[in-house]
Tab-separated table of C-alpha atoms in Angstrom:
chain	number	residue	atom	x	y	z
A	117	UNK	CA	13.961	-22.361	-26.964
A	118	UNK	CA	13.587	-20.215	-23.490
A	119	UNK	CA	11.287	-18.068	-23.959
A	120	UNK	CA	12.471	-14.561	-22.784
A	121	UNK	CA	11.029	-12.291	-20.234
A	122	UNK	CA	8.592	-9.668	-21.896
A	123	UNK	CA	9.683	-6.416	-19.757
A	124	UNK	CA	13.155	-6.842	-18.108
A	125	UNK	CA	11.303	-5.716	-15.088
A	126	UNK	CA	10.461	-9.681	-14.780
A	127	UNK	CA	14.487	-10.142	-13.622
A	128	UNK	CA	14.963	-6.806	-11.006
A	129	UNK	CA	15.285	-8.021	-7.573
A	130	UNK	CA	13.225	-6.562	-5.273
A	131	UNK	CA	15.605	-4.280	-3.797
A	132	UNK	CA	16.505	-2.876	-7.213
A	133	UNK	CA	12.518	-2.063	-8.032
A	134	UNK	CA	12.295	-0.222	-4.259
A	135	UNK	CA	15.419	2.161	-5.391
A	136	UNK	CA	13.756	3.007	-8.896
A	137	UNK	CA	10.429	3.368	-6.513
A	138	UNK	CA	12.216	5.576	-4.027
A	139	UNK	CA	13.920	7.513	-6.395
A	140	UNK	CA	10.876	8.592	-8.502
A	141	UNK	CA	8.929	9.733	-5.573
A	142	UNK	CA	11.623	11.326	-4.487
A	143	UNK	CA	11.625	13.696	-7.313
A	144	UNK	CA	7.793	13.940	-7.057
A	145	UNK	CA	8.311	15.496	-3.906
A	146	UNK	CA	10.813	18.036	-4.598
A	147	UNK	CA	9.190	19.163	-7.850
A	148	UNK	CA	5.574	18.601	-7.060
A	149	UNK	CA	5.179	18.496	-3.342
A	150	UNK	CA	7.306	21.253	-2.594
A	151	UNK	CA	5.426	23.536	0.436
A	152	UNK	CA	2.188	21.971	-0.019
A	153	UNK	CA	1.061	21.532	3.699
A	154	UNK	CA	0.241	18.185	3.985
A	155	UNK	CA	3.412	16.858	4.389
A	156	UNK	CA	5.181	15.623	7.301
A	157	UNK	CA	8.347	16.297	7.509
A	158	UNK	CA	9.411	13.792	9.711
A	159	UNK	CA	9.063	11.332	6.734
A	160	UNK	CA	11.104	10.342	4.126
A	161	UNK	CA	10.023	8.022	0.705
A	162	UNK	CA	10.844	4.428	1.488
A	163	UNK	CA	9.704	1.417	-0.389
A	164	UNK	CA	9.407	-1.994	0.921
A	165	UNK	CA	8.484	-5.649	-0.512
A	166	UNK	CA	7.902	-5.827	-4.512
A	167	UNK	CA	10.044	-8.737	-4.645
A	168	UNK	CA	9.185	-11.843	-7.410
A	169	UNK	CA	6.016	-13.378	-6.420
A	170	UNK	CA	6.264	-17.300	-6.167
A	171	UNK	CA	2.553	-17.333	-5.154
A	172	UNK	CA	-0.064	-18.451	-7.039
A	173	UNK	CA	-3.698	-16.982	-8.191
A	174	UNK	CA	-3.859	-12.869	-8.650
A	175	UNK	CA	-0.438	-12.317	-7.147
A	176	UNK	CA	1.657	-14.366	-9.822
A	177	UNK	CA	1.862	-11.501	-12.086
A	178	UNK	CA	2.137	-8.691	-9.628
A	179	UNK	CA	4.740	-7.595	-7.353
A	180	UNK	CA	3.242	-6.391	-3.468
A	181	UNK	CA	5.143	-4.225	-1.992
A	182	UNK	CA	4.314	-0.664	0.567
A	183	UNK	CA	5.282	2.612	-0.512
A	184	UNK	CA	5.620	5.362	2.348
A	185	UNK	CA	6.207	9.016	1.670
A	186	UNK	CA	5.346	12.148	3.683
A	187	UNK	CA	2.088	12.869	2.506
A	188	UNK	CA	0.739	9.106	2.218
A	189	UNK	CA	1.257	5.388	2.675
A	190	UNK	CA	0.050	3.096	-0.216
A	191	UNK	CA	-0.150	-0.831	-0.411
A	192	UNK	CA	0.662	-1.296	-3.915
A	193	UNK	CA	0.676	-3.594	-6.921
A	194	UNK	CA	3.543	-3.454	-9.588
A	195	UNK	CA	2.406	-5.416	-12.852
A	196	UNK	CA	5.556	-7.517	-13.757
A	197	UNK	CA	4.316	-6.855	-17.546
A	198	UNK	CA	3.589	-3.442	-18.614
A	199	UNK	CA	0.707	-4.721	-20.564
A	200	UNK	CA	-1.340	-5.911	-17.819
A	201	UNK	CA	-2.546	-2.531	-17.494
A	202	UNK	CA	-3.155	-1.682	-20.787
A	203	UNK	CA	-6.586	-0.359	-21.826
A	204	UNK	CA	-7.155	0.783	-17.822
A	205	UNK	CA	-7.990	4.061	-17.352
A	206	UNK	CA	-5.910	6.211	-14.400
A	207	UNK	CA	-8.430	6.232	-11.580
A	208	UNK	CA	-10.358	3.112	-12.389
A	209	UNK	CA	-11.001	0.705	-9.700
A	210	UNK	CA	-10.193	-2.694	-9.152
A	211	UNK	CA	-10.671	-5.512	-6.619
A	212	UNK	CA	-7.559	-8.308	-6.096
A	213	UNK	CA	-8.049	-10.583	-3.688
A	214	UNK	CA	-4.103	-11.378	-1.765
A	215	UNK	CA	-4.106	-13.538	1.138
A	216	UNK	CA	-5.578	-11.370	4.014
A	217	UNK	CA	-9.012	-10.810	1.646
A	218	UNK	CA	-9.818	-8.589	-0.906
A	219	UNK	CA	-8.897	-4.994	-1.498
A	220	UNK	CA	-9.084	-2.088	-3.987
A	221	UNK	CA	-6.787	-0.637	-5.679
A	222	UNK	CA	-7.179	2.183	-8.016
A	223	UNK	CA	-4.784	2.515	-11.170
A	224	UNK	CA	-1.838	4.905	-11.029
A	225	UNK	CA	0.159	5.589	-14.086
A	226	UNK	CA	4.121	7.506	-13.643
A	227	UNK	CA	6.075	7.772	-17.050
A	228	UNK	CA	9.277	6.532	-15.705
A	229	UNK	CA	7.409	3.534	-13.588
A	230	UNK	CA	4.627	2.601	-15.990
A	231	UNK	CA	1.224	2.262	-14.623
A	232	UNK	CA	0.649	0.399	-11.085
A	233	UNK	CA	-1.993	0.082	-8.847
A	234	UNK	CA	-2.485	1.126	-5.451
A	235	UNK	CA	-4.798	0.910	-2.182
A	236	UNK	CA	-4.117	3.852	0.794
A	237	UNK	CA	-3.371	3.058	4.090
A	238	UNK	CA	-3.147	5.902	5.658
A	239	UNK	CA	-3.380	9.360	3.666
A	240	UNK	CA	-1.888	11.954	5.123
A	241	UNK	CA	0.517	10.805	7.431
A	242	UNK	CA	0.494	12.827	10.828
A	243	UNK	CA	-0.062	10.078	12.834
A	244	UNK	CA	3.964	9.008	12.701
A	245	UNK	CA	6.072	10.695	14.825
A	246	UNK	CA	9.424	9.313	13.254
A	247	UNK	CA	10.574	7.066	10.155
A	248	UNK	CA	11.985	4.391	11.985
A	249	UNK	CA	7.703	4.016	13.897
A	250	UNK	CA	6.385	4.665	10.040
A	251	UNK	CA	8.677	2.176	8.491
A	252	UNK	CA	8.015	-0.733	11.380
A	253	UNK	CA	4.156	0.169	10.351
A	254	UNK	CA	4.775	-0.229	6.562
A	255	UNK	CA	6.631	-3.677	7.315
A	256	UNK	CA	4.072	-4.628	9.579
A	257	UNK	CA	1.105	-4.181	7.135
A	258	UNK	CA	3.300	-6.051	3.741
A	259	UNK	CA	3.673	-9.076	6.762
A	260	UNK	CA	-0.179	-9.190	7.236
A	261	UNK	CA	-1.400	-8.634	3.522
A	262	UNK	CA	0.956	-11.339	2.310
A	263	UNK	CA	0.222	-14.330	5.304
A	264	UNK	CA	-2.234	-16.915	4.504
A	265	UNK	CA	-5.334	-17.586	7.186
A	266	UNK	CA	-4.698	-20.579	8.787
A	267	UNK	CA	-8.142	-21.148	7.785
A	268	UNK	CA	-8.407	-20.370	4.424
A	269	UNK	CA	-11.839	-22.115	4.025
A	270	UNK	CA	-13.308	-19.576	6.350
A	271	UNK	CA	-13.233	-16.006	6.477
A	272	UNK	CA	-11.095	-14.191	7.686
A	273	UNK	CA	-11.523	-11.107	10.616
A	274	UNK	CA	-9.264	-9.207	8.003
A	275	UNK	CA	-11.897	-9.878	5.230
A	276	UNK	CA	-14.511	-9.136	6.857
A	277	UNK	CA	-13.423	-5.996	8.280
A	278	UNK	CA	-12.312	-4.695	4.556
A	279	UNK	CA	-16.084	-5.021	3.608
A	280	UNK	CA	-17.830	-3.280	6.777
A	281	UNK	CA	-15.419	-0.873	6.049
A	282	UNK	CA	-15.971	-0.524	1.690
A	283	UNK	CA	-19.686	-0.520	2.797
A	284	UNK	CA	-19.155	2.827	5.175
A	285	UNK	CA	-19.472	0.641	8.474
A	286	UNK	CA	-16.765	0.644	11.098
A	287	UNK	CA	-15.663	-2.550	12.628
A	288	UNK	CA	-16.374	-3.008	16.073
A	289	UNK	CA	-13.816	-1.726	18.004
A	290	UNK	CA	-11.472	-4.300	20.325
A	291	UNK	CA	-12.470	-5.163	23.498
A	292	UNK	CA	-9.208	-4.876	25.342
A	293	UNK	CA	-9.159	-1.789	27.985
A	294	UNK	CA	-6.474	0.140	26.591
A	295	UNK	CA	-4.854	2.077	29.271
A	296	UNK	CA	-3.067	6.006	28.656
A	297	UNK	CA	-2.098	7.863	31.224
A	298	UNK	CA	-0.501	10.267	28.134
A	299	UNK	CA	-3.018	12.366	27.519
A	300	UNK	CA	-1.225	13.087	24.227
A	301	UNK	CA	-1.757	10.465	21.378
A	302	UNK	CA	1.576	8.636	20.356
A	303	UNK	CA	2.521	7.362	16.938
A	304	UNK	CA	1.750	3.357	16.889
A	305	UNK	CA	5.054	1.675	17.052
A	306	UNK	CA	3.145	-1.355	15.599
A	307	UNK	CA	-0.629	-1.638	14.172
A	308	UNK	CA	-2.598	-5.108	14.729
A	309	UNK	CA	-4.324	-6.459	11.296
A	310	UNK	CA	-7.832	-4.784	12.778
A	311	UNK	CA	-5.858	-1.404	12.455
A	312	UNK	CA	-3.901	-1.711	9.957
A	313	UNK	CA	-7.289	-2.140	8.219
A	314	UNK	CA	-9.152	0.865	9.815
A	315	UNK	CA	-6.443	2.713	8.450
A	316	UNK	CA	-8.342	1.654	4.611
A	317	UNK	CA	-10.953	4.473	4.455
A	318	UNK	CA	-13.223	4.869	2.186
A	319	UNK	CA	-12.701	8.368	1.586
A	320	UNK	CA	-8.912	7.522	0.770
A	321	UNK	CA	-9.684	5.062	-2.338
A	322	UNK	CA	-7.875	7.756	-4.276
A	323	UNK	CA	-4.707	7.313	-6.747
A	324	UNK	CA	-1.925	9.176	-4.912
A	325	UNK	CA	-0.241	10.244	-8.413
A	326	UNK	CA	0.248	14.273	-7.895
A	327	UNK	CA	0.123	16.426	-10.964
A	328	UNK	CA	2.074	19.210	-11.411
């Protein structure tokens, strides 16, 4: 006998959990977000990855996708069972190694999405001038999570820049000349994995659930 999916979650495409994501934070921001100041309003809520993992390890029973809204950008992990979570407390920390290294994610919990977990990128969001330079950024960073090191036996720049940065130490900064002639500072139309990563601050290892 086939044994069924436990949560019909398990079947959604990817595309189908990004609307239910999309639509959910939508409301959030209308009824909960309304005014508050740390908004951009450039921004709109767009989700991106959470497809069905055919990977191995951590990531076979989680779906990776980004979520961007005006007031944050979260890497996040979608439990394909609701159970997974059970027992964890909203807040509560926990490490999951995906191919770039290991991160930490703190435990989110919406009643129309279950509970989730989630790591901040960048929190709040000022730094994008448009959606289309935001959303290349949120593609950009579900590319360089998800790729395996060519070396996996080693580790990785990625890795080790995650833990000088969870230990309050900034990686050392890239040794390119960078040349502005702007004085003004413009939104990255692309981040390299070294900061992508910067943008994982300590200080932003918080759930991004709002309450009312």
């Amino acid at each position: 006998m086939t044994q069924q999916p436990e949560h019909k979650d398990e079947l959604s495409s990817g595309a189908n959990i990004c609307a239910r994501i999309e639509a959910l934070f939508e409301t959030i921001e209308q009824e909960r977000m309304k005014d508050v100041p740390i908004l951009n309003d450039a921004l709109s809520v767009a989700a991106f990855g959470f497809e069905t993992p055919d990977a191995g390890g951590e990531l076979s029973t989680y779906r990776v996708g980004v979520l961007l809204t005006p007031w944050f950008m979260n890497l996040m992990l979608l439990p394909l069972r609701p159970s997974q979570l059970d027992g964890q407390s909203f807040g509560e920390k926990q490490s999951h190694r995906l191919p770039a290294g290991h991160f930490e994610f703190v435990v989110g919990r919406e009643e129309e999405l279950g509970a989730f977990l989630t790591c901040s990128l960048f929190s709040p969001v000022f730094q994008f001038a448009d959606q289309e330079t935001a959303c290349q950024t949120a593609k950009a960073v579900l590319e360089e999570v998800l790729r395996v090191p060519e070396e996996p036996a080693e580790q990785s720049q990625a890795e080790q820049d995650m833990q000088a940065i969870w230990k309050g130490e900034l990686p050392e900064p890239e040794t390119e000349e960078i040349v502005q002639p702007d004085t003004r500072e413009p939104a990255p139309a692309s981040l390299s994995r070294r900061e992508v990563l910067r943008g994982l601050r300590p200080s932003s290892k918080e759930s991004q659930e709002v309450r009312p």
